[in-house]
Amino acid sequence: LADLPWEYLYSPTSDDFVVLSSWTPVVRYISLDKGAPPLQVAPPLRMLAMVSSPNDYPPLDVEAEWGRLDEGLSDLVDAGLVEIHRLEKATLRELQRAMRRIDYHLFHFIGHGGFDAVAEDGLLMLETEEGRAREVSGRQLGTILDDARTIRVAVLNACEGARSSGTDPFAGVAQSLVARGIPAVVAMQFEITDRAAIVFAHEFYTAITDGLAIEGAVGEARRAIFGSKSDVEWGTAVLYMRAEDGRLFDLTTPLEPTLEMEATTRVMQPAELPTVVIDPDPEPPEVDVPPVAELHFDPQPEVLEEEAPPERGQVVEDSEVIEPAEAPPVGDEEVVVAIRPESPEPHAEFPEQD
């Protein structure tokens, strides 16, 4: 059943093909123990593109293939959403080096593919150092790609890249990549024209940068091909997944300023900024200091004689005598209090006693 083209499943009830609705995607899910959580990343998503055309196979116009891909995604590149890196040599060793140097999120392959009926395994035709074909299985390619840990999607634009074995569900390039740890693989079950491939790639990657789940992005790409007046090529792509949730990227982007934010926050323009000149050798400021008073110390200061207290019965001059009735009584004796004007301290006058 895995070899059947389920992407062309037709619903008589809706009188339409099932995959052309975003509500009914067809996903070939492979249940594995290892999950695939969303990768938190800020745009741009980095894509590694490999175009392989061995000289002992029917030649591909490598520059034209690369030009179509680059032109088809130019608006995403200009918007800072996708960054495309081209692998100069389509060898397994160059792929390994590229994965070691930069964290890529997407892998896009354009080239020849095939299926070994005897080994029941899918193959991609990469190149040797001399430019001849090298058959690379999905197991080999998956080992290199999965070791990067950041690849979330692989797109294989190659013939029979989605073909599988009738006995082994993991046979085939796409299935092997999923088994090796790639969360999602899009492969072609039939040959696809260049025009349809570019339409698919553009709409597919645009939908991913918009935050859609992988199955939703594939559905958008199918409808784009369908809208370009293609009768059958919208069902050529096959989606294999190991992730339970098709949301493979957690795209984090800075918030764009709103009118409310602009009303409360204003950045001063250079003309508005005050000019500050700093003197590297400033002079100390002048400070008015009041003159210091001269102090003279007498080595033999004058000692003031302390007046002796008045004797009993003595009346102090220039003082007002308080009548005995006004003075407070002390025992059985009358006390006359005299106050000196220059001194607040009272003086008491006692009558003489016999």
mmCIF file of N, CA, C and O in Angstrom, residues 28-107:
data_model
loop_
_atom_site.group_PDB
_atom_site.id
_atom_site.type_symbol
_atom_site.label_atom_id
_atom_site.label_comp_id
_atom_site.label_asym_id
_atom_site.label_seq_id
_atom_site.Cartn_x
_atom_site.Cartn_y
_atom_site.Cartn_z
ATOM 1 N N ARG A 28 2.479 10.905 5.062
ATOM 2 C CA ARG A 28 2.989 9.542 5.262
ATOM 3 C C ARG A 28 3.832 9.556 6.535
ATOM 4 O O ARG A 28 5.029 9.848 6.519
ATOM 5 N N TYR A 29 3.162 9.254 7.623
ATOM 6 C CA TYR A 29 3.773 9.359 8.941
ATOM 7 C C TYR A 29 4.448 8.049 9.315
ATOM 8 O O TYR A 29 3.872 6.967 9.189
ATOM 9 N N ILE A 30 5.693 8.174 9.772
ATOM 10 C CA ILE A 30 6.462 7.024 10.230
ATOM 11 C C ILE A 30 6.625 7.146 11.735
ATOM 12 O O ILE A 30 7.254 8.092 12.225
ATOM 13 N N SER A 31 6.040 6.233 12.464
ATOM 14 C CA SER A 31 6.063 6.294 13.919
ATOM 15 C C SER A 31 7.411 5.805 14.444
ATOM 16 O O SER A 31 7.807 4.662 14.212
ATOM 17 N N LEU A 32 8.108 6.704 15.134
ATOM 18 C CA LEU A 32 9.403 6.388 15.719
ATOM 19 C C LEU A 32 9.440 6.909 17.150
ATOM 20 O O LEU A 32 8.667 7.787 17.541
ATOM 21 N N ASP A 33 10.353 6.334 17.940
ATOM 22 C CA ASP A 33 10.452 6.732 19.342
ATOM 23 C C ASP A 33 11.000 8.145 19.482
ATOM 24 O O ASP A 33 10.607 8.898 20.363
ATOM 25 N N LYS A 34 11.908 8.519 18.628
ATOM 26 C CA LYS A 34 12.583 9.813 18.737
ATOM 27 C C LYS A 34 11.681 10.913 18.187
ATOM 28 O O LYS A 34 11.251 10.858 17.035
ATOM 29 N N GLY A 35 11.385 11.907 19.014
ATOM 30 C CA GLY A 35 10.538 13.005 18.580
ATOM 31 C C GLY A 35 11.325 14.086 17.857
ATOM 32 O O GLY A 35 12.538 13.986 17.655
ATOM 33 N N ALA A 36 10.608 15.125 17.454
ATOM 34 C CA ALA A 36 11.231 16.244 16.747
ATOM 35 C C ALA A 36 10.590 17.538 17.229
ATOM 36 O O ALA A 36 9.629 18.017 16.629
ATOM 37 N N PRO A 37 11.085 18.121 18.320
ATOM 38 C CA PRO A 37 10.486 19.367 18.825
ATOM 39 C C PRO A 37 10.770 20.516 17.872
ATOM 40 O O PRO A 37 11.737 20.483 17.102
ATOM 41 N N PRO A 38 9.942 21.572 17.899
ATOM 42 C CA PRO A 38 10.196 22.732 17.039
ATOM 43 C C PRO A 38 11.541 23.375 17.361
ATOM 44 O O PRO A 38 11.965 23.429 18.511
ATOM 45 N N LEU A 39 12.193 23.839 16.317
ATOM 46 C CA LEU A 39 13.484 24.503 16.465
ATOM 47 C C LEU A 39 13.252 26.001 16.567
ATOM 48 O O LEU A 39 12.686 26.619 15.667
ATOM 49 N N GLN A 40 13.679 26.596 17.685
ATOM 50 C CA GLN A 40 13.523 28.040 17.858
ATOM 51 C C GLN A 40 14.633 28.747 17.100
ATOM 52 O O GLN A 40 15.816 28.539 17.352
ATOM 53 N N VAL A 41 14.247 29.575 16.162
ATOM 54 C CA VAL A 41 15.223 30.247 15.307
ATOM 55 C C VAL A 41 14.635 31.571 14.845
ATOM 56 O O VAL A 41 13.428 31.690 14.645
ATOM 57 N N ALA A 42 15.501 32.546 14.701
ATOM 58 C CA ALA A 42 15.098 33.842 14.155
ATOM 59 C C ALA A 42 15.458 33.878 12.676
ATOM 60 O O ALA A 42 16.516 33.381 12.270
ATOM 61 N N PRO A 43 14.587 34.418 11.830
ATOM 62 C CA PRO A 43 14.903 34.500 10.396
ATOM 63 C C PRO A 43 16.214 35.252 10.185
ATOM 64 O O PRO A 43 16.600 36.082 11.005
ATOM 65 N N PRO A 44 16.923 34.912 9.117
ATOM 66 C CA PRO A 44 16.483 34.052 8.015
ATOM 67 C C PRO A 44 16.739 32.572 8.267
ATOM 68 O O PRO A 44 17.666 32.215 9.000
ATOM 69 N N LEU A 45 15.902 31.730 7.630
ATOM 70 C CA LEU A 45 16.162 30.299 7.613
ATOM 71 C C LEU A 45 17.264 30.036 6.589
ATOM 72 O O LEU A 45 17.189 30.488 5.453
ATOM 73 N N ARG A 46 18.288 29.315 7.011
ATOM 74 C CA ARG A 46 19.425 29.053 6.124
ATOM 75 C C ARG A 46 19.207 27.740 5.366
ATOM 76 O O ARG A 46 18.986 26.696 5.967
ATOM 77 N N MET A 47 19.302 27.838 4.051
ATOM 78 C CA MET A 47 19.120 26.683 3.182
ATOM 79 C C MET A 47 20.440 26.330 2.513
ATOM 80 O O MET A 47 21.155 27.215 2.021
ATOM 81 N N LEU A 48 20.740 25.045 2.497
ATOM 82 C CA LEU A 48 21.884 24.547 1.741
ATOM 83 C C LEU A 48 21.349 23.863 0.489
ATOM 84 O O LEU A 48 20.592 22.889 0.580
ATOM 85 N N ALA A 49 21.714 24.387 -0.663
ATOM 86 C CA ALA A 49 21.239 23.851 -1.944
ATOM 87 C C ALA A 49 22.361 23.078 -2.628
ATOM 88 O O ALA A 49 23.492 23.566 -2.725
ATOM 89 N N MET A 50 22.030 21.881 -3.086
ATOM 90 C CA MET A 50 22.991 21.038 -3.805
ATOM 91 C C MET A 50 22.407 20.677 -5.168
ATOM 92 O O MET A 50 21.309 20.141 -5.246
ATOM 93 N N VAL A 51 23.148 21.004 -6.211
ATOM 94 C CA VAL A 51 22.748 20.651 -7.577
ATOM 95 C C VAL A 51 23.800 19.684 -8.107
ATOM 96 O O VAL A 51 24.972 20.036 -8.245
ATOM 97 N N SER A 52 23.373 18.466 -8.393
ATOM 98 C CA SER A 52 24.312 17.425 -8.807
ATOM 99 C C SER A 52 24.035 17.015 -10.259
ATOM 100 O O SER A 52 22.902 16.682 -10.613
ATOM 101 N N SER A 53 25.101 17.024 -11.065
ATOM 102 C CA SER A 53 24.982 16.590 -12.465
ATOM 103 C C SER A 53 26.253 15.863 -12.858
ATOM 104 O O SER A 53 27.187 16.443 -13.431
ATOM 105 N N PRO A 54 26.347 14.558 -12.533
ATOM 106 C CA PRO A 54 27.545 13.789 -12.891
ATOM 107 C C PRO A 54 27.732 13.752 -14.412
ATOM 108 O O PRO A 54 26.759 13.758 -15.177
ATOM 109 N N ASN A 55 28.989 13.718 -14.806
ATOM 110 C CA ASN A 55 29.264 13.763 -16.239
ATOM 111 C C ASN A 55 29.001 12.445 -16.955
ATOM 112 O O ASN A 55 29.057 12.393 -18.186
ATOM 113 N N ASP A 56 28.721 11.373 -16.223
ATOM 114 C CA ASP A 56 28.392 10.104 -16.878
ATOM 115 C C ASP A 56 26.893 9.815 -16.802
ATOM 116 O O ASP A 56 26.478 8.663 -16.993
ATOM 117 N N TYR A 57 26.089 10.845 -16.504
ATOM 118 C CA TYR A 57 24.627 10.760 -16.509
ATOM 119 C C TYR A 57 24.105 11.819 -17.479
ATOM 120 O O TYR A 57 24.842 12.739 -17.855
ATOM 121 N N PRO A 58 22.843 11.698 -17.883
ATOM 122 C CA PRO A 58 22.280 12.760 -18.730
ATOM 123 C C PRO A 58 22.489 14.117 -18.060
ATOM 124 O O PRO A 58 22.132 14.303 -16.893
ATOM 125 N N PRO A 59 23.114 15.037 -18.768
ATOM 126 C CA PRO A 59 23.509 16.305 -18.115
ATOM 127 C C PRO A 59 22.305 17.170 -17.740
ATOM 128 O O PRO A 59 21.294 17.200 -18.431
ATOM 129 N N LEU A 60 22.468 17.826 -16.619
ATOM 130 C CA LEU A 60 21.526 18.859 -16.195
ATOM 131 C C LEU A 60 22.190 20.216 -16.392
ATOM 132 O O LEU A 60 23.404 20.356 -16.225
ATOM 133 N N ASP A 61 21.385 21.186 -16.738
ATOM 134 C CA ASP A 61 21.901 22.547 -16.832
ATOM 135 C C ASP A 61 21.996 23.091 -15.405
ATOM 136 O O ASP A 61 21.041 23.655 -14.869
ATOM 137 N N VAL A 62 23.155 22.882 -14.777
ATOM 138 C CA VAL A 62 23.327 23.198 -13.370
ATOM 139 C C VAL A 62 23.068 24.679 -13.099
ATOM 140 O O VAL A 62 22.355 25.036 -12.148
ATOM 141 N N GLU A 63 23.643 25.534 -13.929
ATOM 142 C CA GLU A 63 23.478 26.963 -13.714
ATOM 143 C C GLU A 63 22.026 27.388 -13.893
ATOM 144 O O GLU A 63 21.525 28.251 -13.151
ATOM 145 N N ALA A 64 21.348 26.774 -14.865
ATOM 146 C CA ALA A 64 19.936 27.110 -15.061
ATOM 147 C C ALA A 64 19.095 26.621 -13.874
ATOM 148 O O ALA A 64 18.179 27.322 -13.417
ATOM 149 N N GLU A 65 19.392 25.415 -13.370
ATOM 150 C CA GLU A 65 18.661 24.891 -12.213
ATOM 151 C C GLU A 65 18.873 25.796 -10.988
ATOM 152 O O GLU A 65 17.920 26.113 -10.261
ATOM 153 N N TRP A 66 20.133 26.173 -10.791
ATOM 154 C CA TRP A 66 20.422 27.055 -9.667
ATOM 155 C C TRP A 66 19.773 28.424 -9.854
ATOM 156 O O TRP A 66 19.217 29.005 -8.919
ATOM 157 N N GLY A 67 19.820 28.945 -11.076
ATOM 158 C CA GLY A 67 19.225 30.247 -11.353
ATOM 159 C C GLY A 67 17.725 30.255 -11.122
ATOM 160 O O GLY A 67 17.170 31.225 -10.604
ATOM 161 N N ARG A 68 17.053 29.167 -11.491
ATOM 162 C CA ARG A 68 15.604 29.099 -11.289
ATOM 163 C C ARG A 68 15.259 29.062 -9.797
ATOM 164 O O ARG A 68 14.298 29.701 -9.352
ATOM 165 N N LEU A 69 16.057 28.299 -9.051
ATOM 166 C CA LEU A 69 15.800 28.250 -7.605
ATOM 167 C C LEU A 69 16.078 29.599 -6.958
ATOM 168 O O LEU A 69 15.288 30.092 -6.137
ATOM 169 N N ASP A 70 17.196 30.197 -7.312
ATOM 170 C CA ASP A 70 17.568 31.480 -6.728
ATOM 171 C C ASP A 70 16.568 32.572 -7.097
ATOM 172 O O ASP A 70 16.177 33.389 -6.250
ATOM 173 N N GLU A 71 16.124 32.589 -8.343
ATOM 174 C CA GLU A 71 15.157 33.587 -8.773
ATOM 175 C C GLU A 71 13.780 33.336 -8.160
ATOM 176 O O GLU A 71 13.061 34.275 -7.789
ATOM 177 N N GLY A 72 13.415 32.068 -8.043
ATOM 178 C CA GLY A 72 12.113 31.746 -7.483
ATOM 179 C C GLY A 72 11.971 32.136 -6.021
ATOM 180 O O GLY A 72 10.860 32.393 -5.547
ATOM 181 N N LEU A 73 13.092 32.206 -5.291
ATOM 182 C CA LEU A 73 13.060 32.560 -3.870
ATOM 183 C C LEU A 73 13.645 33.945 -3.607
ATOM 184 O O LEU A 73 13.925 34.290 -2.458
ATOM 185 N N SER A 74 13.819 34.731 -4.656
ATOM 186 C CA SER A 74 14.479 36.029 -4.505
ATOM 187 C C SER A 74 13.707 36.964 -3.581
ATOM 188 O O SER A 74 14.318 37.731 -2.820
ATOM 189 N N ASP A 75 12.376 36.925 -3.632
ATOM 190 C CA ASP A 75 11.613 37.823 -2.760
ATOM 191 C C ASP A 75 11.772 37.449 -1.292
ATOM 192 O O ASP A 75 11.803 38.313 -0.411
ATOM 193 N N LEU A 76 11.898 36.145 -1.006
ATOM 194 C CA LEU A 76 12.122 35.717 0.383
ATOM 195 C C LEU A 76 13.518 36.110 0.853
ATOM 196 O O LEU A 76 13.716 36.482 2.014
ATOM 197 N N VAL A 77 14.488 36.042 -0.073
ATOM 198 C CA VAL A 77 15.854 36.442 0.263
ATOM 199 C C VAL A 77 15.911 37.942 0.514
ATOM 200 O O VAL A 77 16.521 38.414 1.485
ATOM 201 N N ASP A 78 15.267 38.717 -0.359
ATOM 202 C CA ASP A 78 15.275 40.180 -0.204
ATOM 203 C C ASP A 78 14.576 40.608 1.085
ATOM 204 O O ASP A 78 14.947 41.618 1.689
ATOM 205 N N ALA A 79 13.565 39.844 1.504
ATOM 206 C CA ALA A 79 12.835 40.178 2.734
ATOM 207 C C ALA A 79 13.568 39.707 3.983
ATOM 208 O O ALA A 79 13.097 39.950 5.103
ATOM 209 N N GLY A 80 14.706 39.025 3.824
ATOM 210 C CA GLY A 80 15.451 38.549 4.976
ATOM 211 C C GLY A 80 14.851 37.334 5.646
ATOM 212 O O GLY A 80 15.144 37.058 6.809
ATOM 213 N N LEU A 81 14.016 36.574 4.907
ATOM 214 C CA LEU A 81 13.361 35.411 5.486
ATOM 215 C C LEU A 81 14.111 34.115 5.197
ATOM 216 O O LEU A 81 14.037 33.172 5.977
ATOM 217 N N VAL A 82 14.798 34.066 4.066
ATOM 218 C CA VAL A 82 15.541 32.865 3.672
ATOM 219 C C VAL A 82 16.922 33.286 3.191
ATOM 220 O O VAL A 82 17.082 34.328 2.541
ATOM 221 N N GLU A 83 17.903 32.472 3.517
ATOM 222 C CA GLU A 83 19.281 32.684 3.076
ATOM 223 C C GLU A 83 19.739 31.409 2.385
ATOM 224 O O GLU A 83 19.726 30.325 2.991
ATOM 225 N N ILE A 84 20.124 31.509 1.120
ATOM 226 C CA ILE A 84 20.478 30.333 0.322
ATOM 227 C C ILE A 84 21.989 30.254 0.179
ATOM 228 O O ILE A 84 22.636 31.218 -0.243
ATOM 229 N N HIS A 85 22.535 29.093 0.496
ATOM 230 C CA HIS A 85 23.952 28.808 0.287
ATOM 231 C C HIS A 85 24.062 27.669 -0.727
ATOM 232 O O HIS A 85 23.419 26.633 -0.565
ATOM 233 N N ARG A 86 24.889 27.867 -1.698
ATOM 234 C CA ARG A 86 25.065 26.842 -2.736
ATOM 235 C C ARG A 86 26.330 26.036 -2.461
ATOM 236 O O ARG A 86 27.401 26.596 -2.216
ATOM 237 N N LEU A 87 26.176 24.729 -2.503
ATOM 238 C CA LEU A 87 27.327 23.840 -2.340
ATOM 239 C C LEU A 87 28.029 23.733 -3.693
ATOM 240 O O LEU A 87 27.438 23.294 -4.678
ATOM 241 N N GLU A 88 29.273 24.166 -3.734
ATOM 242 C CA GLU A 88 29.978 24.247 -5.015
ATOM 243 C C GLU A 88 30.216 22.875 -5.629
ATOM 244 O O GLU A 88 30.093 22.695 -6.836
ATOM 245 N N LYS A 89 30.568 21.904 -4.798
ATOM 246 C CA LYS A 89 30.792 20.543 -5.287
ATOM 247 C C LYS A 89 29.742 19.623 -4.677
ATOM 248 O O LYS A 89 29.544 19.624 -3.463
ATOM 249 N N ALA A 90 29.102 18.842 -5.530
ATOM 250 C CA ALA A 90 28.035 17.944 -5.059
ATOM 251 C C ALA A 90 28.621 16.619 -4.602
ATOM 252 O O ALA A 90 28.237 15.537 -5.067
ATOM 253 N N THR A 91 29.551 16.704 -3.644
ATOM 254 C CA THR A 91 30.165 15.497 -3.105
ATOM 255 C C THR A 91 29.729 15.325 -1.654
ATOM 256 O O THR A 91 29.360 16.288 -0.966
ATOM 257 N N LEU A 92 29.819 14.091 -1.173
ATOM 258 C CA LEU A 92 29.429 13.804 0.198
ATOM 259 C C LEU A 92 30.383 14.467 1.189
ATOM 260 O O LEU A 92 29.972 14.911 2.267
ATOM 261 N N ARG A 93 31.655 14.554 0.816
ATOM 262 C CA ARG A 93 32.626 15.174 1.715
ATOM 263 C C ARG A 93 32.382 16.676 1.847
ATOM 264 O O ARG A 93 32.465 17.238 2.950
ATOM 265 N N GLU A 94 32.077 17.347 0.733
ATOM 266 C CA GLU A 94 31.776 18.775 0.800
ATOM 267 C C GLU A 94 30.503 19.032 1.609
ATOM 268 O O GLU A 94 30.397 20.031 2.318
ATOM 269 N N LEU A 95 29.548 18.132 1.498
ATOM 270 C CA LEU A 95 28.329 18.259 2.288
ATOM 271 C C LEU A 95 28.643 18.150 3.779
ATOM 272 O O LEU A 95 28.121 18.913 4.604
ATOM 273 N N GLN A 96 29.497 17.219 4.128
ATOM 274 C CA GLN A 96 29.885 17.048 5.526
ATOM 275 C C GLN A 96 30.583 18.297 6.052
ATOM 276 O O GLN A 96 30.307 18.757 7.171
ATOM 277 N N ARG A 97 31.472 18.882 5.262
ATOM 278 C CA ARG A 97 32.188 20.081 5.700
ATOM 279 C C ARG A 97 31.245 21.265 5.867
ATOM 280 O O ARG A 97 31.375 22.049 6.812
ATOM 281 N N ALA A 98 30.314 21.395 4.938
ATOM 282 C CA ALA A 98 29.368 22.510 5.025
ATOM 283 C C ALA A 98 28.498 22.391 6.269
ATOM 284 O O ALA A 98 28.224 23.397 6.951
ATOM 285 N N MET A 99 28.051 21.187 6.581
ATOM 286 C CA MET A 99 27.226 20.987 7.766
ATOM 287 C C MET A 99 28.005 21.256 9.048
ATOM 288 O O MET A 99 27.433 21.664 10.064
ATOM 289 N N ARG A 100 29.307 21.063 9.005
ATOM 290 C CA ARG A 100 30.131 21.283 10.189
ATOM 291 C C ARG A 100 30.364 22.771 10.450
ATOM 292 O O ARG A 100 30.502 23.188 11.599
ATOM 293 N N ARG A 101 30.370 23.568 9.401
ATOM 294 C CA ARG A 101 30.740 24.973 9.533
ATOM 295 C C ARG A 101 29.564 25.889 9.848
ATOM 296 O O ARG A 101 29.728 26.895 10.533
ATOM 297 N N ILE A 102 28.392 25.572 9.339
ATOM 298 C CA ILE A 102 27.227 26.448 9.494
ATOM 299 C C ILE A 102 26.022 25.603 9.893
ATOM 300 O O ILE A 102 25.862 24.481 9.405
ATOM 301 N N ASP A 103 25.191 26.168 10.756
ATOM 302 C CA ASP A 103 23.941 25.502 11.141
ATOM 303 C C ASP A 103 22.873 25.808 10.086
ATOM 304 O O ASP A 103 22.374 26.938 10.009
ATOM 305 N N TYR A 104 22.546 24.792 9.294
ATOM 306 C CA TYR A 104 21.515 24.947 8.268
ATOM 307 C C TYR A 104 20.190 24.401 8.800
ATOM 308 O O TYR A 104 20.151 23.504 9.649
ATOM 309 N N HIS A 105 19.096 24.962 8.244
ATOM 310 C CA HIS A 105 17.761 24.536 8.650
ATOM 311 C C HIS A 105 17.024 23.776 7.547
ATOM 312 O O HIS A 105 16.141 22.976 7.842
ATOM 313 N N LEU A 106 17.429 24.015 6.298
ATOM 314 C CA LEU A 106 16.768 23.410 5.142
ATOM 315 C C LEU A 106 17.822 22.823 4.216
ATOM 316 O O LEU A 106 18.897 23.409 4.031
ATOM 317 N N PHE A 107 17.493 21.683 3.613
ATOM 318 C CA PHE A 107 18.367 21.060 2.615
ATOM 319 C C PHE A 107 17.549 20.842 1.352
ATOM 320 O O PHE A 107 16.481 20.227 1.393
#
